[in-house]
PDB file of C-alpha atoms in Angstrom:
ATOM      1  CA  UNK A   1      55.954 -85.165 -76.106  1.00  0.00           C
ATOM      2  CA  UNK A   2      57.563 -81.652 -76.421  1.00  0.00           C
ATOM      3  CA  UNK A   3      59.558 -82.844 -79.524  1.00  0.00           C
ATOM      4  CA  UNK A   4      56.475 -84.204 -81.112  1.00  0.00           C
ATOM      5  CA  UNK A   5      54.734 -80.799 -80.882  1.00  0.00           C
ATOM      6  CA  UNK A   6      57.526 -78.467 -81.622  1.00  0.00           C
ATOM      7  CA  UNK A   7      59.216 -80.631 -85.033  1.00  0.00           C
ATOM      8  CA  UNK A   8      56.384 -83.522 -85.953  1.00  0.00           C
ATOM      9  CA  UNK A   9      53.481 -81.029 -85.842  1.00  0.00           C
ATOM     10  CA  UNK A  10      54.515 -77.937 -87.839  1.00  0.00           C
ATOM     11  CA  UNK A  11      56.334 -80.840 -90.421  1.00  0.00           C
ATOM     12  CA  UNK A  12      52.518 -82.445 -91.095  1.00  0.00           C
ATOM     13  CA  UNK A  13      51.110 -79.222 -91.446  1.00  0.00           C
ATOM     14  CA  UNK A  14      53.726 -77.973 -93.887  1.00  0.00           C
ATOM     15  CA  UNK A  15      53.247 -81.366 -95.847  1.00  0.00           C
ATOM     16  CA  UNK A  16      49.393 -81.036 -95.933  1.00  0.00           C
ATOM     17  CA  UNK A  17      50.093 -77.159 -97.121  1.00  0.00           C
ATOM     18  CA  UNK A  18      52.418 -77.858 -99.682  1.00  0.00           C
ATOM     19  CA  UNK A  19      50.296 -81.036-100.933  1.00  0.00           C
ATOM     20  CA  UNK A  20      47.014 -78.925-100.905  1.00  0.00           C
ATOM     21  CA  UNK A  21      48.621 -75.759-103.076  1.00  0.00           C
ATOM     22  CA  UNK A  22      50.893 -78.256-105.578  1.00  0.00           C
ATOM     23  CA  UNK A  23      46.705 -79.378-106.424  1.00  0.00           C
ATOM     24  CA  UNK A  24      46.204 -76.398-107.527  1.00  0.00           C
ATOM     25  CA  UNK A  25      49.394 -74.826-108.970  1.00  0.00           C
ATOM     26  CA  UNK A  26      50.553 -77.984-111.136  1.00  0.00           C
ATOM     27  CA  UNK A  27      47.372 -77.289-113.182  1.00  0.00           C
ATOM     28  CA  UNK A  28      47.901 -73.860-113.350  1.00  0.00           C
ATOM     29  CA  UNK A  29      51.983 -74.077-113.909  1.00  0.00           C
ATOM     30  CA  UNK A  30      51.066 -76.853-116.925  1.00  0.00           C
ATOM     31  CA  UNK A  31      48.322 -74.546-118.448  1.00  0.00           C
ATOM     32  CA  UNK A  32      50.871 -71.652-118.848  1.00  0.00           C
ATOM     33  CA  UNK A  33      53.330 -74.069-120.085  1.00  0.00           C
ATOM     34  CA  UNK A  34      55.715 -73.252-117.693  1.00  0.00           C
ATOM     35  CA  UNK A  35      57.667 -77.093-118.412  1.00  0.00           C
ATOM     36  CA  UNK A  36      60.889 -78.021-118.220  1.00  0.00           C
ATOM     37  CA  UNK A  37      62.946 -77.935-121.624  1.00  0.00           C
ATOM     38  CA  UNK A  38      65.383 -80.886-121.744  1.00  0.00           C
ATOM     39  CA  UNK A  39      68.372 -80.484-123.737  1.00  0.00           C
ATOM     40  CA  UNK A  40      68.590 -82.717-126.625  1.00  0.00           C
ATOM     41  CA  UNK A  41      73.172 -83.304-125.394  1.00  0.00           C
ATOM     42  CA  UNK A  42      71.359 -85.154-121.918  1.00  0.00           C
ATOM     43  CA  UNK A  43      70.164 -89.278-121.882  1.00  0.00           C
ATOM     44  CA  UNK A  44      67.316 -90.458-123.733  1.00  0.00           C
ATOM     45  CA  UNK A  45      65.456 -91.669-120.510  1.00  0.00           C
ATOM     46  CA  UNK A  46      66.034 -87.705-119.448  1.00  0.00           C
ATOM     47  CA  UNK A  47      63.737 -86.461-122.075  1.00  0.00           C
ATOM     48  CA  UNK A  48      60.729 -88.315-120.310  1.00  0.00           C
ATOM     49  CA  UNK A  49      60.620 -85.636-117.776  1.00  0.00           C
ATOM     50  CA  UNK A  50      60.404 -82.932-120.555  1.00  0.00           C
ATOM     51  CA  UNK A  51      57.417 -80.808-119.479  1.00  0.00           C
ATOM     52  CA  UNK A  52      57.228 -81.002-116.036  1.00  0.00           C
ATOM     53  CA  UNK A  53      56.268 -78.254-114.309  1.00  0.00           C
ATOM     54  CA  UNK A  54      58.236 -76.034-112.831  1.00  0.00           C
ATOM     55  CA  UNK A  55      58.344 -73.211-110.365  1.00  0.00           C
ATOM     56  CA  UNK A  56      57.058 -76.196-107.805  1.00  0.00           C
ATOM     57  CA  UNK A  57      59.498 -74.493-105.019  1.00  0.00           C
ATOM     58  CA  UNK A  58      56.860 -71.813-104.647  1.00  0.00           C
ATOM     59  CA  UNK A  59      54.455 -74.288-102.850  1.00  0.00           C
ATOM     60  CA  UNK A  60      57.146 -75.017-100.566  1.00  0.00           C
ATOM     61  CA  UNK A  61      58.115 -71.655 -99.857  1.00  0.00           C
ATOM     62  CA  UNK A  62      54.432 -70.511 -99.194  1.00  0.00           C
ATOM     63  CA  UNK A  63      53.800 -73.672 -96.668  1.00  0.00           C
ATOM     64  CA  UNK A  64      56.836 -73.240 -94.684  1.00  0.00           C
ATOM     65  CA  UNK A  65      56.731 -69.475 -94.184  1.00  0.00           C
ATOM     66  CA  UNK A  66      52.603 -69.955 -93.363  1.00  0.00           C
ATOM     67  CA  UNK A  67      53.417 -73.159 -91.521  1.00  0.00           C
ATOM     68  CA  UNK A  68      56.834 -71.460 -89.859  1.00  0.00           C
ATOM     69  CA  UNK A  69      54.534 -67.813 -89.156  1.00  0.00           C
ATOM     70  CA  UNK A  70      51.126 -69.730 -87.520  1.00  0.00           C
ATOM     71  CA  UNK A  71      53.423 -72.105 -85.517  1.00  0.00           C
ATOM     72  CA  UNK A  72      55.211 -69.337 -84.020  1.00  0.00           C
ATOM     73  CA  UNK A  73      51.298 -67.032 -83.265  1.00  0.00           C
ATOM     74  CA  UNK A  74      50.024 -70.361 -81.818  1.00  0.00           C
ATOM     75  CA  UNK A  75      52.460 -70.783 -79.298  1.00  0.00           C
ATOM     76  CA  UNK A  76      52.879 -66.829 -78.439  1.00  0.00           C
ATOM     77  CA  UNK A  77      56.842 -66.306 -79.189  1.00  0.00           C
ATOM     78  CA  UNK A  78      58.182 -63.810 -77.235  1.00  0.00           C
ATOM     79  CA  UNK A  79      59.322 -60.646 -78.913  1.00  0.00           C
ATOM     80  CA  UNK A  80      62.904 -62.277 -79.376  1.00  0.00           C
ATOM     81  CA  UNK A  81      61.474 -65.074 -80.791  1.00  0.00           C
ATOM     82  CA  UNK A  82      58.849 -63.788 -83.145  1.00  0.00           C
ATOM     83  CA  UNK A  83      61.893 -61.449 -84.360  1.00  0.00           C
ATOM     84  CA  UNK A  84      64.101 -64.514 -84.882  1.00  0.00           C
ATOM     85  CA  UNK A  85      61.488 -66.290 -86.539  1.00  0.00           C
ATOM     86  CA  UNK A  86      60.621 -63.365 -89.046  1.00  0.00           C
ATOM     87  CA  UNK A  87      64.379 -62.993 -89.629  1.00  0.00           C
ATOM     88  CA  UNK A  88      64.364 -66.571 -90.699  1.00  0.00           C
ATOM     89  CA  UNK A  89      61.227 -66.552 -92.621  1.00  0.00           C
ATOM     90  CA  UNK A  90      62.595 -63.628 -94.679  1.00  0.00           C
ATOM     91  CA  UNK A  91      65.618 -65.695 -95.068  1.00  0.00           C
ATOM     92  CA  UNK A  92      63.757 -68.341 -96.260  1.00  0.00           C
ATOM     93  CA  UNK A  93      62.564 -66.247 -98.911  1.00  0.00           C
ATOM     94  CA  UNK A  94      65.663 -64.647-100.212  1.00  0.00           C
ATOM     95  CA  UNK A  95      66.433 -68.380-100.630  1.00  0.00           C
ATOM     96  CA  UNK A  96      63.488 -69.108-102.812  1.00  0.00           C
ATOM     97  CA  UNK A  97      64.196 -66.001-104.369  1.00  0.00           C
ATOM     98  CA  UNK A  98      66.904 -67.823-105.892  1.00  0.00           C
ATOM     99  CA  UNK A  99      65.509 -71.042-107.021  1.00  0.00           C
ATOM    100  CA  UNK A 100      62.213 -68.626-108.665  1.00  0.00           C
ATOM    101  CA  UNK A 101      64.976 -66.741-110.849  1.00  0.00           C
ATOM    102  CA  UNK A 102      66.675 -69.847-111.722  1.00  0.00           C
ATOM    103  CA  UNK A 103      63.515 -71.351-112.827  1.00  0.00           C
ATOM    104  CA  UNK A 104      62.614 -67.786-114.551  1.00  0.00           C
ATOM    105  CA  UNK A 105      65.555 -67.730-116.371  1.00  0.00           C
ATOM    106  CA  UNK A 106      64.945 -71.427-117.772  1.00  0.00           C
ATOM    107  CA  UNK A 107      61.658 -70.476-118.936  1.00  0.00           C
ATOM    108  CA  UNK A 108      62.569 -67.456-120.525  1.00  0.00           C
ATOM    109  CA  UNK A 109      65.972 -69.040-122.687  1.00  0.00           C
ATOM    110  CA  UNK A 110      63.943 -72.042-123.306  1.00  0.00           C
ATOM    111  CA  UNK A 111      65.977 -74.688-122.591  1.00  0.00           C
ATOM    112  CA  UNK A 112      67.422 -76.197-119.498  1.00  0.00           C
ATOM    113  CA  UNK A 113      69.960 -73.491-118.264  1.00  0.00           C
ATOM    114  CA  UNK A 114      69.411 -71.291-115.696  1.00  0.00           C
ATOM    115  CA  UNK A 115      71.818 -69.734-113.422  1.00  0.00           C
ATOM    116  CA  UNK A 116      75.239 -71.514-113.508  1.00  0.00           C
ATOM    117  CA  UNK A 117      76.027 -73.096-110.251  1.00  0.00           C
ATOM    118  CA  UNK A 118      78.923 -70.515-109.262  1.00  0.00           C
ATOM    119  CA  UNK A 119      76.220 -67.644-109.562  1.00  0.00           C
ATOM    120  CA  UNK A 120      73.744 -69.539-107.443  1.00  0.00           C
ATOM    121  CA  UNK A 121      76.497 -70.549-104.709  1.00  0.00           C
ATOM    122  CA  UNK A 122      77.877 -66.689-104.350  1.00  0.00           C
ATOM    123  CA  UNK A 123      73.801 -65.506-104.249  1.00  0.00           C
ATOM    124  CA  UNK A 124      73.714 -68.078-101.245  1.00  0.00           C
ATOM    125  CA  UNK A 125      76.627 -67.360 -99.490  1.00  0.00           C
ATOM    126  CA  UNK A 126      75.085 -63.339 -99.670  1.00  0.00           C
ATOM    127  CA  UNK A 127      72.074 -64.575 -98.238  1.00  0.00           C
ATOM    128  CA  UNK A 128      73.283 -66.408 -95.898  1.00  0.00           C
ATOM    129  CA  UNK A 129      76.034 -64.172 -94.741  1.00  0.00           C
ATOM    130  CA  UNK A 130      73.009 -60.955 -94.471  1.00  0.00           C
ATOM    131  CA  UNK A 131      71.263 -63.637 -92.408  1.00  0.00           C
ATOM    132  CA  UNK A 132      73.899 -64.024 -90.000  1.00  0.00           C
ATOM    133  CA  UNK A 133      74.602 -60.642 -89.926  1.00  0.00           C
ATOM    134  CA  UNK A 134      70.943 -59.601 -88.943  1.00  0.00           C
ATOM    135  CA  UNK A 135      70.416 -62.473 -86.648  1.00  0.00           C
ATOM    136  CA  UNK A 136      73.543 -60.922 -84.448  1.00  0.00           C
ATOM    137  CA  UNK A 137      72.343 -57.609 -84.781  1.00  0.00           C
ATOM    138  CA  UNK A 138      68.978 -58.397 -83.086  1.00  0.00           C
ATOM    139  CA  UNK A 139      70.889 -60.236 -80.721  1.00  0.00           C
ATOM    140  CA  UNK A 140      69.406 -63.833 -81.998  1.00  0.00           C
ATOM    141  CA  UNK A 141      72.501 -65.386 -82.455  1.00  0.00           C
ATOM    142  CA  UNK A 142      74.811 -67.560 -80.382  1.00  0.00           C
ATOM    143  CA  UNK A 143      78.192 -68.509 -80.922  1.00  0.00           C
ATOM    144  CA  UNK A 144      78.171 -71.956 -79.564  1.00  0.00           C
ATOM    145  CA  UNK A 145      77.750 -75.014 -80.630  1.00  0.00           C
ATOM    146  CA  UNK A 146      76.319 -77.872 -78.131  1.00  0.00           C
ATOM    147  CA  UNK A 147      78.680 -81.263 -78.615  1.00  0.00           C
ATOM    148  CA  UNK A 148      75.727 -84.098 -77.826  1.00  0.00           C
ATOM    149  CA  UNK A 149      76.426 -87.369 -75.992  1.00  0.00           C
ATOM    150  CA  UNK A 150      78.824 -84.981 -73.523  1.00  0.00           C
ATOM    151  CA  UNK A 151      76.473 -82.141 -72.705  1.00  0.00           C
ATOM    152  CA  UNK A 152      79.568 -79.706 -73.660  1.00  0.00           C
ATOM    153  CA  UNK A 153      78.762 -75.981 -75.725  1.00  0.00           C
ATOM    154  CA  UNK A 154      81.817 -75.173 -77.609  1.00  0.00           C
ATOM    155  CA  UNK A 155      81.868 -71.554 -77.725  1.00  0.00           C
ATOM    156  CA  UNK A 156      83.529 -70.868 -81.370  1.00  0.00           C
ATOM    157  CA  UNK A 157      83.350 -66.737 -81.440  1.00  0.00           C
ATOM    158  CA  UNK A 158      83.951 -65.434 -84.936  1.00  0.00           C
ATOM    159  CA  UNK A 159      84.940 -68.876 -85.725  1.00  0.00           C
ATOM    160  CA  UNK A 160      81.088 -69.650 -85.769  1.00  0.00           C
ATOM    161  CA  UNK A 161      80.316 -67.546 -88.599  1.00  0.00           C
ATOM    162  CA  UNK A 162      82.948 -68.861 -91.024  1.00  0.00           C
ATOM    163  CA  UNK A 163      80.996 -72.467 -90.009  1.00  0.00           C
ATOM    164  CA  UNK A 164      78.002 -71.301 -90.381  1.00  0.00           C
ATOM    165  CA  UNK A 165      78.424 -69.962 -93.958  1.00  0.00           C
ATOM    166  CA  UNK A 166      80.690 -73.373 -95.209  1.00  0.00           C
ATOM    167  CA  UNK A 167      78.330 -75.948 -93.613  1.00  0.00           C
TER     168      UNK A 167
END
């Protein structure tokens, strides 16, 4: 039942969320014209989806942080918790942060080319190395990594972080 509550729960609500604010930004998005531009190099079939809105991810990213922030107030994290959980959230964020200037810079060059995929990896790879960084600073982090089936935590030390970032 616990499983239910803690990953089928805050999933729903994040679905309902995101459903209920995509009703109201797709309308928005398409009255600024803020549609894909398909480049004319690409498959004919492709330039059916010419038009479609975009800057969608910001539906996403507003349901899972609300989802992520009243899930954590209803069950009353601890102070560890909360912190690891804002830590996250703000992660999250950065995250987004990339897809929104990807999508901005599409918009603005009119045509479908935002950032190149070696400039979003290495924006990544910062934000998820800060993350790790701050997440061992608060003291939110552990090193180990629990093998299933066999009950065993593999304690991987600095290893962990080198994971972390590559997977």
């Amino acid at each position: 039942m616990e499983i239910i509550i803690n990953t089928v729960v805050p999933s729903l609500v994040t679905l309902i969320l995101t459903a209920v604010i995509l009703r109201f930004l797709i309308p928005v998005l398409k009255s600024r014209k803020m549609g894909q531009k398909i480049l004319e190099i690409g498959p004919r079939w492709h330039k059916d989806k010419e038009g479609t809105p975009t800057m969608g991810g910001l539906a996403f990213i507003v349901s899972v942080t609300l989802a992520a922030l009243a899930y954590g107030f209803y069950f009353s994290y601890t102070g560890a918790e909360m912190s690891a959980l804002y830590i996250t959230c703000v992660y999250a964020l950065m995250c987004g942060l990339i897809g929104i200037t990807d999508d901005l810079s599409k918009l603005r060059n009119k045509r479908n080319e935002g950032l190149s995929a070696r400039q979003k990896f290495l924006l990544q790879l910062i934000c998820s190395a800060l993350y790790l960084v701050v997440m061992r600073r608060s003291g939110n982090l552990d090193t180990s990594v629990h093998i299933p089936f066999i009950g065993y935590d593999l304690e991987c030390g600095w290893f962990y972080y080198f994971l972390a970032l590559m997977f």
